[in-house]
Amino acid sequence: LSNVGKSSLINTLRRKSVCKVAPIPGETKVWQYVALTKTIFLIDCPGVIYDRETNNDVQAVLKGVVRVERLGNVDKTDVVNTVLEIVKPKDIVATYGVSDWRDVNDFLEKLAKLRGKLVSGGQPDTEAASRMVLYDWQRGRIPWFSAPPFDSNKQYRDALELPEAKQMKLIEHYGTFNIVEGAMDHNEKSDEETLQNTCDYSGADSSNEKQIQKSKKETNIHATVASYMSEQIILKKKEQRKRSMSEPAIKIPRAKETNNNYNDDDLWNRFLAAAKK
């Protein structure tokens, strides 16, 4: 992944600047090995490996391989036109305030006039407008994303190899998890409170056992990956506690002392004899 903070994380762990960072992708060019401790090494690597055989000059700019400032006076119209094609028009309008345009040249002229980018004679500076759009693109200011292909999702790919009934069951299972933590309903009782009310170990009977098994199988539609793992840890602790309480405690019989004048050897022998019974 490009521009997600790999170099910044290493700098934070080392508490000093050992890797170059930049607000745009493509700053890290080669692999860099950083020693965190005597036995732990970190590797800072490029997030994007550019394939020159399958990509053109436009893709090189869009992927951040070539910086905008290095383009010089090269015509940037094709790159800006690609941005206008792949980004939703409503996002372009929200970002730049240009409501309507015929083509890329018309868009650049209107943008230059809105931002006051003019040359001699009051003509719009389309070159400056092009650089502005490409700078915003490389810095992530223009909202755009590409969803990962279905085949690259391992969970769904594995599900395709199963029978149809199991496919839907597995897909529904993974579909219940929401990565956004804010999707949880905090007005409802937490999973820990629900389990604690269900599991009463002082007088556990068969009905309580059925409720426990039911709570394990039910899926919380508001669950996240973090809350699911927390719930599993709580269940494991509950089961360990119940198992430890159900096992009989090993009691060591104590001999009645009739005489307090025992030396250490006598006490030790009495203890071993009692333990063997």
Coordinates of C-alpha atoms in Angstrom, one line a residue:
L1 CA 0.0 0.0 0.0
S2 CA 1.3 3.4 -0.9
N3 CA 1.4 6.5 1.3
V4 CA -0.1 4.8 4.4
G5 CA 2.6 5.8 6.9
K6 CA 5.2 3.0 6.7
S7 CA 8.2 5.3 7.0
S8 CA 6.5 7.5 9.6
L9 CA 5.8 4.4 11.8
I10 CA 9.5 3.4 11.6
N11 CA 10.6 6.9 12.5
T12 CA 8.2 6.8 15.5
L13 CA 9.5 3.5 16.7
R14 CA 13.1 4.7 16.4
R15 CA 12.3 8.1 17.9
K16 CA 14.3 9.9 15.2
S17 CA 14.2 10.5 11.5
V18 CA 15.8 7.5 9.8
C19 CA 13.4 7.2 6.8
K20 CA 12.4 10.0 4.4
V21 CA 8.7 10.9 4.5
A22 CA 6.5 13.0 2.2
P23 CA 2.8 13.8 2.0
I24 CA 2.7 12.2 -1.5
P25 CA 3.3 8.6 -2.5
G26 CA 6.6 7.5 -4.1
E27 CA 9.0 9.0 -1.6
T28 CA 10.6 5.7 -0.7
K29 CA 12.5 4.4 -3.7
V30 CA 14.5 1.4 -2.4
W31 CA 14.4 -1.0 0.5
Q32 CA 15.9 0.3 3.7
Y33 CA 16.8 -1.9 6.6
V34 CA 16.5 -0.3 10.1
A35 CA 17.7 -1.9 13.3
L36 CA 15.1 -1.5 16.0
T37 CA 16.8 -3.7 18.6
K38 CA 19.6 -6.3 18.5
T39 CA 17.2 -8.9 17.2
I40 CA 14.5 -7.0 15.4
F41 CA 15.0 -5.3 12.0
L42 CA 12.4 -3.2 10.2
I43 CA 12.3 -3.0 6.4
D44 CA 11.0 0.2 4.7
C45 CA 10.0 -0.6 1.2
P46 CA 8.2 1.3 -1.7
G47 CA 4.4 1.0 -1.6
V48 CA 4.2 1.1 -5.4
I49 CA 6.4 -0.8 -7.8
Y50 CA 6.0 0.8 -11.2
D51 CA 5.9 -1.4 -14.3
R52 CA 7.1 0.6 -17.2
E53 CA 6.1 -2.0 -19.7
T54 CA 2.4 -2.1 -18.9
N55 CA 2.0 1.6 -17.9
N56 CA 2.3 4.9 -19.8
D57 CA 3.4 8.4 -18.9
V58 CA -0.1 9.3 -17.7
Q59 CA -0.1 6.4 -15.3
A60 CA 3.3 7.3 -14.0
V61 CA 2.0 10.7 -12.9
L62 CA -1.3 9.4 -11.5
K63 CA 0.6 6.7 -9.4
G64 CA 3.0 9.3 -8.0
V65 CA 6.1 7.8 -9.7
V66 CA 6.8 11.2 -11.5
R67 CA 6.4 14.3 -9.4
V68 CA 4.4 17.2 -10.8
E69 CA 7.4 19.6 -10.4
R70 CA 9.5 17.4 -12.6
L71 CA 7.2 17.6 -15.5
G72 CA 8.2 21.2 -16.3
N73 CA 6.4 22.7 -19.2
V74 CA 5.2 19.4 -20.6
D75 CA 1.6 19.3 -21.7
K76 CA -0.4 18.0 -18.8
T77 CA -3.8 18.0 -20.5
D78 CA -4.0 14.3 -21.0
V79 CA -3.3 13.6 -17.3
V80 CA -5.9 16.1 -16.2
N81 CA -8.4 14.6 -18.7
T82 CA -7.8 11.2 -17.2
V83 CA -8.5 12.6 -13.7
L84 CA -11.8 14.1 -14.9
E85 CA -12.8 10.8 -16.5
I86 CA -12.2 8.6 -13.4
V87 CA -13.4 10.9 -10.7
K88 CA -17.1 11.5 -10.2
P89 CA -18.3 14.9 -11.5
K90 CA -19.9 15.7 -8.1
D91 CA -16.6 15.3 -6.4
I92 CA -14.9 17.6 -8.9
V93 CA -17.6 20.2 -8.3
A94 CA -17.3 19.9 -4.5
T95 CA -13.5 20.2 -4.7
Y96 CA -13.1 23.1 -7.2
G97 CA -16.5 24.7 -7.6
V98 CA -16.6 24.3 -11.4
S99 CA -20.1 23.2 -12.0
D100 CA -20.1 22.4 -15.8
W101 CA -17.5 22.0 -18.5
R102 CA -17.4 20.9 -22.1
D103 CA -13.9 19.3 -22.2
V104 CA -10.7 19.4 -20.3
N105 CA -9.6 22.7 -21.8
D106 CA -12.9 24.4 -20.8
F107 CA -12.5 23.0 -17.3
L108 CA -9.0 24.3 -16.9
E109 CA -10.0 27.8 -18.2
K110 CA -12.9 28.0 -15.7
L111 CA -10.7 26.8 -12.9
A112 CA -8.0 29.3 -13.7
K113 CA -10.5 32.1 -13.7
L114 CA -12.0 31.0 -10.4
R115 CA -8.6 30.8 -8.7
G116 CA -7.2 34.0 -10.2
K117 CA -4.6 32.2 -12.3
L118 CA -4.2 34.7 -15.2
V119 CA -1.4 35.6 -17.6
S120 CA -0.8 38.8 -19.5
G121 CA -3.8 40.1 -21.3
G122 CA -6.2 38.5 -18.7
Q123 CA -6.1 35.1 -20.3
P124 CA -6.5 32.1 -18.0
D125 CA -3.3 30.3 -17.1
T126 CA -4.3 26.7 -17.9
E127 CA -0.7 25.5 -17.1
A128 CA -1.0 26.7 -13.5
A129 CA -4.5 25.1 -13.3
S130 CA -3.2 21.8 -14.5
R131 CA -0.4 21.8 -11.9
M132 CA -3.0 22.6 -9.2
V133 CA -5.2 19.6 -10.2
L134 CA -2.2 17.2 -10.3
Y135 CA -0.8 18.4 -7.0
D136 CA -4.2 17.8 -5.4
W137 CA -4.4 14.4 -7.0
Q138 CA -1.0 13.2 -5.7
R139 CA -1.7 14.5 -2.2
G140 CA -5.1 12.8 -2.0
R141 CA -7.2 15.9 -1.9
I142 CA -9.4 14.7 -4.7
P143 CA -11.8 12.0 -3.4
W144 CA -11.4 8.9 -5.4
F145 CA -10.9 5.2 -4.7
S146 CA -10.9 1.9 -6.5
A147 CA -12.6 -1.1 -4.9
P148 CA -10.5 -4.2 -4.7
P149 CA -11.4 -7.0 -7.2
F150 CA -13.7 -9.7 -6.0
D151 CA -11.2 -12.5 -6.8
S152 CA -8.5 -11.0 -4.6
N153 CA -10.7 -11.3 -1.5
K154 CA -9.4 -14.5 0.1
Q155 CA -12.5 -15.1 2.2
Y156 CA -14.9 -14.9 -0.7
R157 CA -12.5 -16.8 -3.0
D158 CA -12.4 -19.7 -0.4
A159 CA -16.1 -19.6 -0.2
L160 CA -16.5 -20.2 -3.9
E161 CA -14.9 -23.6 -3.6
L162 CA -17.6 -24.8 -1.1
P163 CA -21.1 -26.0 -1.9
E164 CA -23.6 -23.3 -2.5
A165 CA -25.3 -23.6 0.9
K166 CA -22.0 -23.3 2.7
Q167 CA -21.0 -20.5 0.4
M168 CA -23.9 -18.3 1.4
K169 CA -23.5 -19.2 5.1
L170 CA -19.8 -18.2 5.0
I171 CA -20.4 -15.0 3.1
E172 CA -23.2 -14.0 5.5
H173 CA -20.9 -14.7 8.4
Y174 CA -18.2 -12.4 7.1
G175 CA -20.8 -9.8 6.0
T176 CA -21.9 -9.3 9.6
F177 CA -18.5 -7.7 10.6
N178 CA -18.3 -3.9 10.1
I179 CA -14.8 -2.4 10.1
V180 CA -16.2 0.9 11.2
E181 CA -16.2 0.9 15.0
G182 CA -18.8 3.7 15.0
A183 CA -21.4 1.2 13.6
M184 CA -21.8 -0.4 17.0
D185 CA -25.0 0.5 18.9
H186 CA -23.8 1.7 22.2
N187 CA -27.3 2.0 23.7
E188 CA -27.6 -1.8 23.8
K189 CA -26.0 -3.9 26.5
S190 CA -22.4 -4.9 25.9
D191 CA -21.6 -8.5 25.1
E192 CA -19.8 -8.8 28.4
E193 CA -22.8 -7.7 30.4
T194 CA -25.1 -10.0 28.5
L195 CA -22.8 -13.0 29.1
Q196 CA -22.4 -12.1 32.8
N197 CA -26.2 -12.0 33.2
T198 CA -26.5 -15.3 31.4
C199 CA -23.7 -17.2 33.1
D200 CA -24.5 -17.6 36.8
Y201 CA -21.9 -20.1 38.1
S202 CA -23.2 -20.2 41.7
G203 CA -26.3 -22.2 40.5
A204 CA -25.7 -23.2 36.9
D205 CA -28.3 -25.7 35.6
S206 CA -29.2 -27.1 32.2
S207 CA -31.3 -24.1 31.2
N208 CA -28.4 -21.7 31.9
E209 CA -26.2 -24.1 29.9
K210 CA -28.5 -23.8 26.9
Q211 CA -28.6 -20.0 27.1
I212 CA -24.8 -20.0 27.1
Q213 CA -24.6 -22.1 24.0
K214 CA -27.3 -20.0 22.3
S215 CA -25.4 -16.8 23.1
K216 CA -22.3 -18.3 21.6
K217 CA -24.0 -19.1 18.3
E218 CA -26.0 -15.9 17.9
T219 CA -24.3 -13.3 15.7
N220 CA -24.4 -9.6 16.6
I221 CA -25.2 -7.6 13.5
H222 CA -23.4 -4.6 15.1
A223 CA -20.2 -6.6 15.8
T224 CA -16.8 -5.5 14.6
V225 CA -13.7 -7.5 14.3
A226 CA -12.4 -6.0 17.6
S227 CA -15.6 -6.6 19.5
Y228 CA -15.9 -10.2 18.1
M229 CA -12.4 -11.0 19.4
S230 CA -13.1 -9.4 22.7
E231 CA -16.3 -11.6 23.0
Q232 CA -14.3 -14.7 22.3
I233 CA -11.8 -13.9 25.0
I234 CA -14.6 -13.3 27.5
L235 CA -16.2 -16.6 26.6
K236 CA -12.9 -18.4 27.0
K237 CA -12.3 -16.9 30.5
K238 CA -15.9 -17.9 31.5
E239 CA -15.4 -21.5 30.4
Q240 CA -12.0 -21.7 32.3
R241 CA -13.6 -20.3 35.4
K242 CA -16.5 -22.7 35.3
R243 CA -14.2 -25.6 34.7
S244 CA -11.9 -24.7 37.6
M245 CA -14.9 -24.4 39.9
S246 CA -16.4 -27.7 38.9
E247 CA -13.2 -29.6 39.6
P248 CA -12.9 -30.9 43.2
A249 CA -10.2 -29.2 45.2
I250 CA -7.3 -31.3 46.4
K251 CA -7.2 -31.2 50.1
I252 CA -4.1 -32.3 52.1
P253 CA -5.1 -33.8 55.4
R254 CA -3.5 -32.3 58.4
A255 CA -2.4 -34.4 61.3
K256 CA -3.5 -33.4 64.8
E257 CA -0.5 -32.0 66.6
T258 CA -0.2 -33.3 70.2
N259 CA 3.3 -32.0 70.7
N260 CA 4.7 -28.7 69.5
N261 CA 8.3 -29.8 70.0
Y262 CA 9.0 -31.0 66.5
N263 CA 12.1 -30.3 64.5
D264 CA 12.1 -29.6 60.8
D265 CA 12.9 -33.2 59.8
D266 CA 9.9 -34.5 61.8
L267 CA 7.5 -32.0 60.3
W268 CA 8.7 -32.7 56.8
N269 CA 8.3 -36.5 57.2
R270 CA 4.8 -36.0 58.6
F271 CA 3.9 -33.8 55.6
L272 CA 5.2 -36.4 53.1
A273 CA 3.3 -39.2 54.9
A274 CA 0.1 -37.2 54.8
A275 CA 0.5 -36.4 51.1
K276 CA 0.8 -40.1 50.2
K277 CA -2.5 -41.0 51.8

